[in-house]
Amino acid sequence: MACTTAPTVDNQAELLRHSVPIWPTQLQRYTETTLPLESLSRDYNVQAMQIDLAWRETQGDWEEFTHPSGATYHYNEKMRTYAETNLRTCSNEELQRLEAWIDASRAKIHDNQWLLVVEPMVARGIEIYPYYYVVPENHIITWIEPVNGYLLFQECTTVWHWNHKRLELEAQYWKHVEYFPHGIKMGPPDVRALRIQLNWYRVEALALEQSTAGSIFWSLEQMKEMVDELATVEELAGSTGEMSEPAVAICGKILHMLRHHEFLNHHGQPESRLMRTHSLGERRRDLKNSSFMTSATIAMLWIPVVVLKRLKNIYVDGLVNGVDMRRFVDDFNAQTKAQTTVASVIMAVDASILAIPGLGSPLPTKTMCSISFVLSVYCIIACTMAQHFSHRMRSLDFAAYYLQGKMVSFLIVTSIPTLLYLTSLACSIVGFLAGVFTVEYGLPLSARIGCGLAIIIGTGLVIPLTIASFGPGLIQ
């Protein structure tokens, strides 16, 4: 590639107008448009005794690298620049304009050791250059212009202090390391420090039930597995003192998760969350006090209140706790499976009651047992759909979508199987008792008195347990 002429001041200003600041999580990985088949050449022949090693594609000074996940990217060592795009399809003119923009951008900085990442693209017929700079010695990303980081920092309730914002900028640096491990130097001391930090979070989670570590991983077992994997990586790097690119990418991924976690929990700030239930905002009580929620709670036998209490530690200030969410999903699945089994038993009992001469003859018994049978069928259907819904709740994005803006809908949806199960059971019991206490069934008076006492005693034992389960108050 022929060297391009250094751009003039006016040309630099014009080129820099096409700059668009971005950060690593905005890179469009695996979104390369597939080339049409007719534009690809076909050659299915293999030469005799052809055993050449695979070679790296080059485009001028740009060399193609393959990420451990399979994605490809290009790196220009002279310009210390990564290009997150398919340069194979770029013409010489497009490549010259890209390199001219890189020269104009680098003319604004004073340290040539900074790394540059650019993702050239065409928007509305105009070439633009989304970019960010990487400062390896400071573990941070930056730009050559002021940037409104609302989209970058909006996950947090409030952001104002530089130390707080820097945590997310460092998290983005480690995301860059995950995406572009080539040229990043890491050794056993770095891995050892990462293992120590992970061990701290694991010990904290074991000692403190409300630990914030639950917002990083789905389970403590996963955290332990990562610590073990890092120990293996450290051992493999011990002989040479340098880690391979896959190992660097692994460390970058974990460090991004940790720094982003610290950013979300205001690590190092006076308002730092020390527990998962620590909310930085005012306690929202409008959900419990809303007329719609109160009506739905009464109509659904206070079941939504039970579900809401289980969610109080899972979703705080827009943060979904993965460990508690997984526990909730597992408990919910176990509950729906049990309700499916009991609903099937209730259907069999209803059919048996209706088949017994005398017991199933009265109209109230026929009505209640028939209603119970139908509700049991819908309970089984609802439990099946609820299990599919809970499977989707394993995705934190899907969980946050419902917990953030559709909490009432979530409470109602997850309460439906239990409501159908309880009403079906109640109708079956009422239908049975209606048949037992009728004269046509012929049950002696002493037996009826015994059944009545059993009902009173059972109700008296269940009511205190129900009140204790709901806490100090039914709606508190």
Tab-separated table of C-alpha atoms in Angstrom:
chain	number	residue	atom	x	y	z
A	1	MET	CA	0.000	0.000	0.000
A	2	ALA	CA	1.395	3.319	-1.006
A	3	CYS	CA	1.903	5.819	1.768
A	4	THR	CA	-0.724	8.516	1.923
A	5	THR	CA	0.155	12.198	2.086
A	6	ALA	CA	-0.159	13.708	5.542
A	7	PRO	CA	-3.482	15.554	5.764
A	8	THR	CA	-3.488	19.338	6.074
A	9	VAL	CA	-5.132	21.156	8.969
A	10	ASP	CA	-8.307	21.743	6.959
A	11	ASN	CA	-8.371	18.130	5.810
A	12	GLN	CA	-7.863	16.963	9.390
A	13	ALA	CA	-10.803	19.037	10.578
A	14	GLU	CA	-12.978	17.658	7.771
A	15	LEU	CA	-11.977	14.080	8.517
A	16	LEU	CA	-12.556	14.455	12.252
A	17	ARG	CA	-16.116	15.598	11.600
A	18	HIS	CA	-16.811	11.977	10.672
A	19	SER	CA	-15.656	10.720	14.087
A	20	VAL	CA	-18.256	9.081	16.336
A	21	PRO	CA	-17.229	8.182	19.924
A	22	ILE	CA	-18.331	4.687	20.986
A	23	TRP	CA	-17.244	2.081	23.551
A	24	PRO	CA	-16.473	-1.645	23.226
A	25	THR	CA	-19.925	-2.955	24.137
A	26	GLN	CA	-21.312	-1.023	21.151
A	27	LEU	CA	-19.126	-2.824	18.619
A	28	GLN	CA	-21.144	-4.773	16.069
A	29	ARG	CA	-19.528	-8.164	16.490
A	30	TYR	CA	-20.809	-11.049	14.334
A	31	THR	CA	-22.993	-8.677	12.336
A	32	GLU	CA	-21.031	-8.813	9.085
A	33	THR	CA	-23.414	-8.998	6.128
A	34	THR	CA	-23.007	-12.254	4.257
A	35	LEU	CA	-21.748	-11.791	0.727
A	36	PRO	CA	-24.109	-12.998	-2.036
A	37	LEU	CA	-23.212	-16.434	-3.357
A	38	GLU	CA	-22.811	-15.219	-6.913
A	39	SER	CA	-19.991	-12.885	-5.823
A	40	LEU	CA	-17.958	-15.721	-4.277
A	41	SER	CA	-15.595	-17.809	-6.376
A	42	ARG	CA	-15.722	-21.590	-6.126
A	43	ASP	CA	-12.694	-23.847	-5.997
A	44	TYR	CA	-13.120	-27.330	-4.547
A	45	ASN	CA	-9.715	-28.658	-5.641
A	46	VAL	CA	-6.898	-29.670	-3.278
A	47	GLN	CA	-3.445	-29.890	-4.776
A	48	ALA	CA	-1.412	-33.063	-4.439
A	49	MET	CA	0.479	-33.206	-1.125
A	50	GLN	CA	-0.735	-29.714	-0.197
A	51	ILE	CA	-0.029	-29.379	3.517
A	52	ASP	CA	0.601	-25.640	3.818
A	53	LEU	CA	-0.171	-23.965	7.128
A	54	ALA	CA	-3.070	-21.541	7.248
A	55	TRP	CA	-1.916	-18.024	6.477
A	56	ARG	CA	-3.187	-14.740	7.812
A	57	GLU	CA	-4.938	-12.437	5.420
A	58	THR	CA	-3.233	-9.083	4.940
A	59	GLN	CA	-4.466	-5.858	3.398
A	60	GLY	CA	-1.572	-3.465	3.111
A	61	ASP	CA	-0.227	-3.028	6.645
A	62	TRP	CA	-3.366	-4.565	8.107
A	63	GLU	CA	-3.108	-8.130	9.376
A	64	GLU	CA	-6.113	-10.308	10.115
A	65	PHE	CA	-6.434	-12.057	13.495
A	66	THR	CA	-8.950	-14.584	14.747
A	67	HIS	CA	-10.536	-14.227	18.161
A	68	PRO	CA	-10.860	-17.446	20.239
A	69	SER	CA	-14.622	-17.230	19.692
A	70	GLY	CA	-14.127	-17.250	15.903
A	71	ALA	CA	-14.625	-13.562	15.116
A	72	THR	CA	-12.010	-11.883	12.927
A	73	TYR	CA	-10.487	-8.437	13.280
A	74	HIS	CA	-7.567	-6.535	11.732
A	75	TYR	CA	-4.605	-4.900	13.383
A	76	ASN	CA	-2.160	-2.360	11.959
A	77	GLU	CA	1.001	-2.531	14.042
A	78	LYS	CA	2.491	0.650	12.560
A	79	MET	CA	-0.605	2.668	13.424
A	80	ARG	CA	-1.363	0.649	16.595
A	81	THR	CA	-4.951	0.448	15.416
A	82	TYR	CA	-7.580	-2.274	15.466
A	83	ALA	CA	-10.308	-2.316	12.820
A	84	GLU	CA	-13.544	-4.051	13.737
A	85	THR	CA	-14.653	-4.556	10.141
A	86	ASN	CA	-14.040	-6.811	7.149
A	87	LEU	CA	-11.171	-5.091	5.329
A	88	ARG	CA	-11.203	-7.795	2.632
A	89	THR	CA	-14.152	-6.008	1.047
A	90	CYS	CA	-12.578	-2.516	1.281
A	91	SER	CA	-11.240	-0.894	-1.850
A	92	ASN	CA	-7.858	0.831	-1.917
A	93	GLU	CA	-9.579	4.225	-1.856
A	94	GLU	CA	-11.636	3.303	1.207
A	95	LEU	CA	-8.547	2.008	2.971
A	96	GLN	CA	-6.633	5.204	2.147
A	97	ARG	CA	-9.456	7.343	3.565
A	98	LEU	CA	-9.486	5.188	6.713
A	99	GLU	CA	-5.748	5.596	7.200
A	100	ALA	CA	-6.009	9.343	6.533
A	101	TRP	CA	-8.672	9.578	9.267
A	102	ILE	CA	-6.427	7.599	11.624
A	103	ASP	CA	-3.530	10.025	10.974
A	104	ALA	CA	-5.826	12.992	11.601
A	105	SER	CA	-7.141	11.470	14.814
A	106	ARG	CA	-3.721	10.523	16.141
A	107	ALA	CA	-2.479	14.046	15.448
A	108	LYS	CA	-4.720	15.139	18.336
A	109	ILE	CA	-2.963	12.993	20.944
A	110	HIS	CA	0.578	13.146	22.292
A	111	ASP	CA	1.142	9.483	23.184
A	112	ASN	CA	1.647	7.112	20.290
A	113	GLN	CA	1.410	4.131	22.659
A	114	TRP	CA	-2.327	4.518	22.927
A	115	LEU	CA	-4.283	1.917	20.989
A	116	LEU	CA	-7.039	2.957	18.618
A	117	VAL	CA	-10.118	0.925	17.726
A	118	VAL	CA	-12.197	2.016	14.754
A	119	GLU	CA	-15.234	0.488	13.095
A	120	PRO	CA	-15.684	2.299	9.763
A	121	MET	CA	-19.182	2.170	8.315
A	122	VAL	CA	-21.488	4.012	5.954
A	123	ALA	CA	-24.544	5.784	7.361
A	124	ARG	CA	-26.947	7.493	4.944
A	125	GLY	CA	-24.318	7.427	2.246
A	126	ILE	CA	-21.662	9.094	4.424
A	127	GLU	CA	-18.568	7.350	5.762
A	128	ILE	CA	-18.297	7.621	9.538
A	129	TYR	CA	-15.638	6.332	11.902
A	130	PRO	CA	-16.919	5.128	15.298
A	131	TYR	CA	-13.850	4.874	17.529
A	132	TYR	CA	-12.327	4.839	20.977
A	133	TYR	CA	-8.770	4.974	22.333
A	134	VAL	CA	-7.277	2.469	24.763
A	135	VAL	CA	-4.677	3.407	27.363
A	136	PRO	CA	-3.195	0.065	28.504
A	137	GLU	CA	-0.996	1.430	31.293
A	138	ASN	CA	-4.008	3.160	32.907
A	139	HIS	CA	-6.566	0.409	32.140
A	140	ILE	CA	-9.058	2.853	30.654
A	141	ILE	CA	-10.631	3.946	27.372
A	142	THR	CA	-10.916	7.569	26.237
A	143	TRP	CA	-11.739	9.824	23.274
A	144	ILE	CA	-10.247	12.955	21.698
A	145	GLU	CA	-13.435	14.935	22.296
A	146	PRO	CA	-15.951	15.446	25.126
A	147	VAL	CA	-18.504	12.635	25.245
A	148	ASN	CA	-22.004	12.542	26.687
A	149	GLY	CA	-21.902	9.178	28.440
A	150	TYR	CA	-25.596	8.940	29.289
A	151	LEU	CA	-26.026	5.660	27.391
A	152	LEU	CA	-22.850	4.301	28.968
A	153	PHE	CA	-23.719	5.198	32.564
A	154	GLN	CA	-27.524	5.034	32.518
A	155	GLU	CA	-27.702	1.647	34.285
A	156	CYS	CA	-26.805	3.413	37.534
A	157	THR	CA	-29.324	5.398	39.526
A	158	THR	CA	-26.975	8.371	39.755
A	159	VAL	CA	-23.475	9.106	38.426
A	160	TRP	CA	-21.562	12.240	39.344
A	161	HIS	CA	-18.075	11.432	40.700
A	162	TRP	CA	-15.076	10.756	38.443
A	163	ASN	CA	-13.952	7.748	40.490
A	164	HIS	CA	-17.366	6.226	39.951
A	165	LYS	CA	-17.418	6.893	36.210
A	166	ARG	CA	-13.883	5.561	35.917
A	167	LEU	CA	-15.015	2.131	37.113
A	168	GLU	CA	-17.222	1.767	34.033
A	169	LEU	CA	-14.516	3.137	31.751
A	170	GLU	CA	-12.149	0.525	33.181
A	171	ALA	CA	-14.851	-2.122	32.692
A	172	GLN	CA	-15.004	-1.089	29.050
A	173	TYR	CA	-11.213	-1.403	28.847
A	174	TRP	CA	-11.441	-5.018	29.975
A	175	LYS	CA	-14.235	-5.598	27.476
A	176	HIS	CA	-11.765	-4.360	24.847
A	177	VAL	CA	-9.214	-6.869	26.156
A	178	GLU	CA	-11.832	-9.591	25.792
A	179	TYR	CA	-12.567	-8.557	22.190
A	180	PHE	CA	-8.949	-7.797	21.103
A	181	PRO	CA	-6.530	-9.934	23.144
A	182	HIS	CA	-3.738	-9.623	20.573
A	183	GLY	CA	-0.926	-7.433	21.865
A	184	ILE	CA	-2.206	-7.332	25.465
A	185	LYS	CA	0.404	-8.520	27.953
A	186	MET	CA	-0.755	-10.276	31.119
A	187	GLY	CA	1.236	-12.522	33.432
A	188	PRO	CA	0.699	-14.831	36.428
A	189	PRO	CA	0.633	-11.921	38.963
A	190	ASP	CA	-2.374	-10.420	37.138
A	191	VAL	CA	-4.199	-13.760	37.192
A	192	ARG	CA	-3.302	-14.254	40.855
A	193	ALA	CA	-4.749	-10.851	41.762
A	194	LEU	CA	-7.944	-11.712	39.874
A	195	ARG	CA	-8.226	-15.032	41.697
A	196	ILE	CA	-7.849	-13.273	45.059
A	197	GLN	CA	-10.636	-10.833	44.182
A	198	LEU	CA	-12.957	-13.631	43.081
A	199	ASN	CA	-12.198	-15.561	46.270
A	200	TRP	CA	-13.130	-12.497	48.298
A	201	TYR	CA	-16.528	-12.275	46.599
A	202	ARG	CA	-17.092	-16.008	47.089
A	203	VAL	CA	-16.198	-15.910	50.794
A	204	GLU	CA	-18.363	-12.808	51.257
A	205	ALA	CA	-21.298	-14.576	49.603
A	206	LEU	CA	-20.845	-17.647	51.816
A	207	ALA	CA	-20.650	-15.569	55.002
A	208	LEU	CA	-23.291	-12.960	54.175
A	209	GLU	CA	-26.587	-14.028	52.662
A	210	GLN	CA	-27.322	-10.561	51.303
A	211	SER	CA	-23.944	-10.238	49.562
A	212	THR	CA	-23.829	-8.186	46.366
A	213	ALA	CA	-21.742	-10.940	44.740
A	214	GLY	CA	-24.995	-12.572	43.678
A	215	SER	CA	-25.454	-9.927	40.995
A	216	ILE	CA	-22.342	-11.132	39.134
A	217	PHE	CA	-22.910	-14.845	38.654
A	218	TRP	CA	-25.868	-17.177	38.406
A	219	SER	CA	-24.534	-19.378	41.188
A	220	LEU	CA	-21.635	-19.657	43.602
A	221	GLU	CA	-20.689	-22.914	41.888
A	222	GLN	CA	-20.029	-20.980	38.687
A	223	MET	CA	-17.813	-18.560	40.591
A	224	LYS	CA	-15.849	-21.448	42.101
A	225	GLU	CA	-15.423	-23.005	38.653
A	226	MET	CA	-14.020	-19.726	37.318
A	227	VAL	CA	-11.533	-19.525	40.193
A	228	ASP	CA	-10.405	-23.080	39.396
A	229	GLU	CA	-10.053	-22.240	35.700
A	230	LEU	CA	-7.930	-19.194	36.532
A	231	ALA	CA	-5.677	-21.404	38.653
A	232	THR	CA	-5.168	-23.613	35.601
A	233	VAL	CA	-4.418	-20.579	33.425
A	234	GLU	CA	-1.879	-19.343	35.967
A	235	GLU	CA	-0.128	-22.710	36.002
A	236	LEU	CA	0.047	-22.847	32.199
A	237	ALA	CA	1.547	-19.356	32.047
A	238	GLY	CA	4.093	-20.109	34.732
A	239	SER	CA	6.758	-21.527	32.399
A	240	THR	CA	6.941	-18.582	29.981
A	241	GLY	CA	5.556	-15.806	32.135
A	242	GLU	CA	3.112	-14.710	29.409
A	243	MET	CA	-0.443	-15.831	28.810
A	244	SER	CA	-1.922	-16.934	25.517
A	245	GLU	CA	-4.574	-14.862	23.757
A	246	PRO	CA	-7.471	-17.119	24.847
A	247	ALA	CA	-6.329	-16.805	28.470
A	248	VAL	CA	-6.087	-13.014	28.117
A	249	ALA	CA	-9.607	-12.928	26.657
A	250	ILE	CA	-10.899	-14.993	29.595
A	251	CYS	CA	-9.349	-12.628	32.132
A	252	GLY	CA	-10.706	-9.633	30.224
A	253	LYS	CA	-14.207	-11.067	30.316
A	254	ILE	CA	-14.120	-11.733	34.066
A	255	LEU	CA	-12.546	-8.369	34.893
A	256	HIS	CA	-15.186	-6.587	32.827
A	257	MET	CA	-17.893	-8.320	34.870
A	258	LEU	CA	-16.211	-7.378	38.153
A	259	ARG	CA	-15.600	-3.718	37.283
A	260	HIS	CA	-19.105	-3.306	35.876
A	261	HIS	CA	-20.459	-4.887	39.054
A	262	GLU	CA	-18.469	-2.396	41.141
A	263	PHE	CA	-19.789	0.468	39.020
A	264	LEU	CA	-23.404	-0.636	39.519
A	265	ASN	CA	-22.915	-0.930	43.281
A	266	HIS	CA	-21.115	2.440	43.632
A	267	HIS	CA	-17.899	0.792	44.826
A	268	GLY	CA	-15.707	3.277	46.720
A	269	GLN	CA	-18.473	5.873	47.086
A	270	PRO	CA	-20.297	6.977	50.273
A	271	GLU	CA	-23.529	5.533	48.886
A	272	SER	CA	-21.940	2.148	48.151
A	273	ARG	CA	-24.358	-0.790	48.307
A	274	LEU	CA	-23.149	-3.129	51.027
A	275	MET	CA	-26.125	-5.458	50.637
A	276	ARG	CA	-28.341	-6.474	47.752
A	277	THR	CA	-31.368	-4.953	49.498
A	278	HIS	CA	-29.658	-1.572	49.909
A	279	SER	CA	-31.587	0.808	47.661
A	280	LEU	CA	-30.118	4.174	46.707
A	281	GLY	CA	-33.515	5.616	45.890
A	282	GLU	CA	-36.600	6.121	47.975
A	283	ARG	CA	-38.594	3.043	48.838
A	284	ARG	CA	-41.403	2.719	46.348
A	285	ARG	CA	-44.709	1.897	47.997
A	286	ASP	CA	-46.997	2.911	45.155
A	287	LEU	CA	-47.198	-0.700	43.952
A	288	LYS	CA	-48.703	-2.019	47.173
A	289	ASN	CA	-50.894	1.044	47.651
A	290	SER	CA	-52.287	1.122	44.127
A	291	SER	CA	-55.979	0.314	43.833
A	292	PHE	CA	-55.389	-2.096	40.964
A	293	MET	CA	-52.791	-4.064	42.929
A	294	THR	CA	-55.051	-4.194	45.979
A	295	SER	CA	-57.985	-5.410	43.896
A	296	ALA	CA	-55.851	-8.034	42.150
A	297	THR	CA	-54.450	-9.174	45.499
A	298	ILE	CA	-57.886	-9.634	47.046
A	299	ALA	CA	-59.289	-11.341	43.934
A	300	MET	CA	-56.330	-13.720	43.767
A	301	LEU	CA	-56.404	-14.655	47.479
A	302	TRP	CA	-53.314	-12.585	48.432
A	303	ILE	CA	-51.077	-14.790	46.293
A	304	PRO	CA	-49.400	-11.789	44.487
A	305	VAL	CA	-48.279	-10.465	47.893
A	306	VAL	CA	-46.459	-13.727	48.571
A	307	VAL	CA	-44.705	-13.505	45.202
A	308	LEU	CA	-43.844	-9.826	45.760
A	309	LYS	CA	-42.135	-10.587	49.066
A	310	ARG	CA	-39.967	-13.192	47.338
A	311	LEU	CA	-38.913	-10.624	44.742
A	312	LYS	CA	-37.796	-7.882	47.153
A	313	ASN	CA	-34.168	-9.076	47.217
A	314	ILE	CA	-34.035	-10.001	43.538
A	315	TYR	CA	-34.665	-6.588	41.977
A	316	VAL	CA	-33.313	-3.427	43.625
A	317	ASP	CA	-32.827	-0.131	41.773
A	318	GLY	CA	-32.915	-1.812	38.381
A	319	LEU	CA	-30.352	-4.499	39.306
A	320	VAL	CA	-31.374	-8.136	38.938
A	321	ASN	CA	-29.642	-10.523	41.317
A	322	GLY	CA	-28.723	-13.633	39.331
A	323	VAL	CA	-28.325	-16.023	42.263
A	324	ASP	CA	-31.675	-15.151	43.843
A	325	MET	CA	-33.351	-15.064	40.426
A	326	ARG	CA	-32.190	-18.571	39.674
A	327	ARG	CA	-33.367	-19.749	43.103
A	328	PHE	CA	-36.765	-18.143	42.495
A	329	VAL	CA	-37.054	-19.783	39.059
A	330	ASP	CA	-36.061	-23.201	40.432
A	331	ASP	CA	-38.569	-22.944	43.305
A	332	PHE	CA	-41.273	-21.760	40.920
A	333	ASN	CA	-40.626	-24.699	38.566
A	334	ALA	CA	-40.736	-27.183	41.450
A	335	GLN	CA	-43.979	-25.624	42.650
A	336	THR	CA	-45.665	-25.791	39.235
A	337	LYS	CA	-44.599	-29.430	38.784
A	338	ALA	CA	-46.105	-30.309	42.180
A	339	GLN	CA	-49.288	-28.408	41.328
A	340	THR	CA	-49.566	-30.299	38.042
A	341	THR	CA	-49.374	-33.596	39.912
A	342	VAL	CA	-51.929	-32.543	42.548
A	343	ALA	CA	-54.278	-31.175	39.859
A	344	SER	CA	-54.214	-34.583	38.154
A	345	VAL	CA	-55.086	-36.224	41.487
A	346	ILE	CA	-57.934	-33.745	42.031
A	347	MET	CA	-59.356	-34.632	38.614
A	348	ALA	CA	-59.320	-38.324	39.560
A	349	VAL	CA	-60.970	-37.566	42.921
A	350	ASP	CA	-63.686	-35.458	41.273
A	351	ALA	CA	-64.459	-38.255	38.829
A	352	SER	CA	-64.609	-40.738	41.724
A	353	ILE	CA	-66.967	-38.524	43.766
A	354	LEU	CA	-69.339	-38.128	40.833
A	355	ALA	CA	-69.329	-41.904	40.291
A	356	ILE	CA	-70.293	-42.828	43.878
A	357	PRO	CA	-74.075	-43.425	44.170
A	358	GLY	CA	-75.724	-41.013	46.555
A	359	LEU	CA	-72.550	-38.963	47.147
A	360	GLY	CA	-72.376	-37.563	43.637
A	361	SER	CA	-76.117	-37.234	43.057
A	362	PRO	CA	-76.921	-33.866	44.720
A	363	LEU	CA	-76.849	-30.848	42.441
A	364	PRO	CA	-74.326	-28.853	44.591
A	365	THR	CA	-71.879	-31.775	44.506
A	366	LYS	CA	-72.222	-32.191	40.740
A	367	THR	CA	-71.732	-28.470	40.209
A	368	MET	CA	-68.712	-28.017	42.480
A	369	CYS	CA	-66.929	-31.195	41.359
A	370	SER	CA	-67.509	-30.332	37.703
A	371	ILE	CA	-66.085	-26.840	38.257
A	372	SER	CA	-63.127	-28.369	40.129
A	373	PHE	CA	-62.488	-30.776	37.250
A	374	VAL	CA	-62.435	-27.957	34.672
A	375	LEU	CA	-60.187	-25.761	36.855
A	376	SER	CA	-57.770	-28.679	37.289
A	377	VAL	CA	-57.491	-29.019	33.521
A	378	TYR	CA	-56.672	-25.328	33.181
A	379	CYS	CA	-54.282	-25.577	36.140
A	380	ILE	CA	-52.266	-28.214	34.275
A	381	ILE	CA	-52.222	-26.035	31.147
A	382	ALA	CA	-51.251	-22.936	33.166
A	383	CYS	CA	-48.437	-24.833	34.921
A	384	THR	CA	-47.058	-25.968	31.576
A	385	MET	CA	-47.056	-22.416	30.209
A	386	ALA	CA	-45.653	-21.080	33.499
A	387	GLN	CA	-42.664	-23.420	33.248
A	388	HIS	CA	-41.929	-22.087	29.766
A	389	PHE	CA	-42.250	-18.535	31.113
A	390	SER	CA	-39.869	-19.286	33.999
A	391	HIS	CA	-37.363	-20.734	31.526
A	392	ARG	CA	-37.328	-17.375	29.743
A	393	MET	CA	-36.898	-15.636	33.115
A	394	ARG	CA	-33.423	-17.204	33.323
A	395	SER	CA	-32.365	-14.467	30.903
A	396	LEU	CA	-31.505	-11.406	32.991
A	397	ASP	CA	-32.613	-9.072	30.183
A	398	PHE	CA	-36.032	-10.730	30.025
A	399	ALA	CA	-36.303	-10.698	33.826
A	400	ALA	CA	-35.369	-7.009	33.999
A	401	TYR	CA	-37.969	-6.209	31.299
A	402	TYR	CA	-40.778	-7.599	33.473
A	403	LEU	CA	-39.440	-6.511	36.861
A	404	GLN	CA	-38.748	-2.942	35.764
A	405	GLY	CA	-41.917	-1.903	33.969
A	406	LYS	CA	-44.387	-4.763	34.278
A	407	MET	CA	-44.124	-5.840	37.905
A	408	VAL	CA	-47.903	-6.097	38.407
A	409	SER	CA	-48.265	-8.178	35.253
A	410	PHE	CA	-45.431	-10.425	36.455
A	411	LEU	CA	-47.082	-10.912	39.861
A	412	ILE	CA	-50.413	-11.794	38.269
A	413	VAL	CA	-48.899	-14.176	35.718
A	414	THR	CA	-46.879	-16.087	38.318
A	415	SER	CA	-49.915	-16.272	40.641
A	416	ILE	CA	-52.294	-17.829	38.102
A	417	PRO	CA	-51.206	-21.499	38.510
A	418	THR	CA	-51.473	-21.317	42.315
A	419	LEU	CA	-54.871	-19.595	42.110
A	420	LEU	CA	-56.253	-22.274	39.774
A	421	TYR	CA	-54.797	-25.002	41.974
A	422	LEU	CA	-56.292	-23.626	45.207
A	423	THR	CA	-59.738	-22.882	43.740
A	424	SER	CA	-59.864	-26.332	42.144
A	425	LEU	CA	-58.964	-27.943	45.468
A	426	ALA	CA	-61.511	-25.790	47.333
A	427	CYS	CA	-64.313	-26.641	44.893
A	428	SER	CA	-63.504	-30.340	45.170
A	429	ILE	CA	-63.600	-30.195	48.971
A	430	VAL	CA	-66.860	-28.190	49.027
A	431	GLY	CA	-68.446	-30.583	46.536
A	432	PHE	CA	-67.430	-33.583	48.637
A	433	LEU	CA	-68.760	-32.030	51.844
A	434	ALA	CA	-72.016	-31.027	50.119
A	435	GLY	CA	-72.539	-34.665	49.197
A	436	VAL	CA	-71.546	-36.037	52.606
A	437	PHE	CA	-73.959	-33.859	54.568
A	438	THR	CA	-76.993	-34.601	52.369
A	439	VAL	CA	-79.732	-36.944	53.610
A	440	GLU	CA	-79.574	-38.992	50.388
A	441	TYR	CA	-76.045	-40.159	51.199
A	442	GLY	CA	-77.308	-41.730	54.442
A	443	LEU	CA	-74.393	-40.779	56.694
A	444	PRO	CA	-75.285	-41.213	60.418
A	445	LEU	CA	-75.640	-38.108	62.585
A	446	SER	CA	-72.622	-39.012	64.717
A	447	ALA	CA	-70.468	-39.306	61.604
A	448	ARG	CA	-71.694	-35.889	60.382
A	449	ILE	CA	-70.827	-34.372	63.760
A	450	GLY	CA	-67.347	-35.937	63.532
A	451	CYS	CA	-66.851	-34.510	60.038
A	452	GLY	CA	-67.954	-31.089	61.267
A	453	LEU	CA	-65.513	-31.175	64.193
A	454	ALA	CA	-62.710	-32.276	61.871
A	455	ILE	CA	-63.444	-29.300	59.621
A	456	ILE	CA	-63.421	-26.872	62.560
A	457	ILE	CA	-60.176	-28.272	64.016
A	458	GLY	CA	-58.425	-28.324	60.623
A	459	THR	CA	-59.474	-24.743	59.871
A	460	GLY	CA	-58.325	-23.585	63.311
A	461	LEU	CA	-54.886	-25.086	62.738
A	462	VAL	CA	-54.449	-23.738	59.232
A	463	ILE	CA	-55.487	-20.133	59.914
A	464	PRO	CA	-52.592	-19.288	62.333
A	465	LEU	CA	-50.109	-20.854	59.909
A	466	THR	CA	-51.555	-18.781	57.057
A	467	ILE	CA	-51.329	-15.548	59.077
A	468	ALA	CA	-47.728	-16.326	60.097
A	469	SER	CA	-46.828	-17.002	56.458
A	470	PHE	CA	-48.069	-13.587	55.364
A	471	GLY	CA	-46.215	-11.759	58.143
A	472	PRO	CA	-47.489	-9.007	60.455
A	473	GLY	CA	-50.205	-7.970	58.000
A	474	LEU	CA	-51.798	-9.385	54.875
A	475	ILE	CA	-50.948	-6.361	52.746
A	476	GLN	CA	-47.976	-4.936	54.655
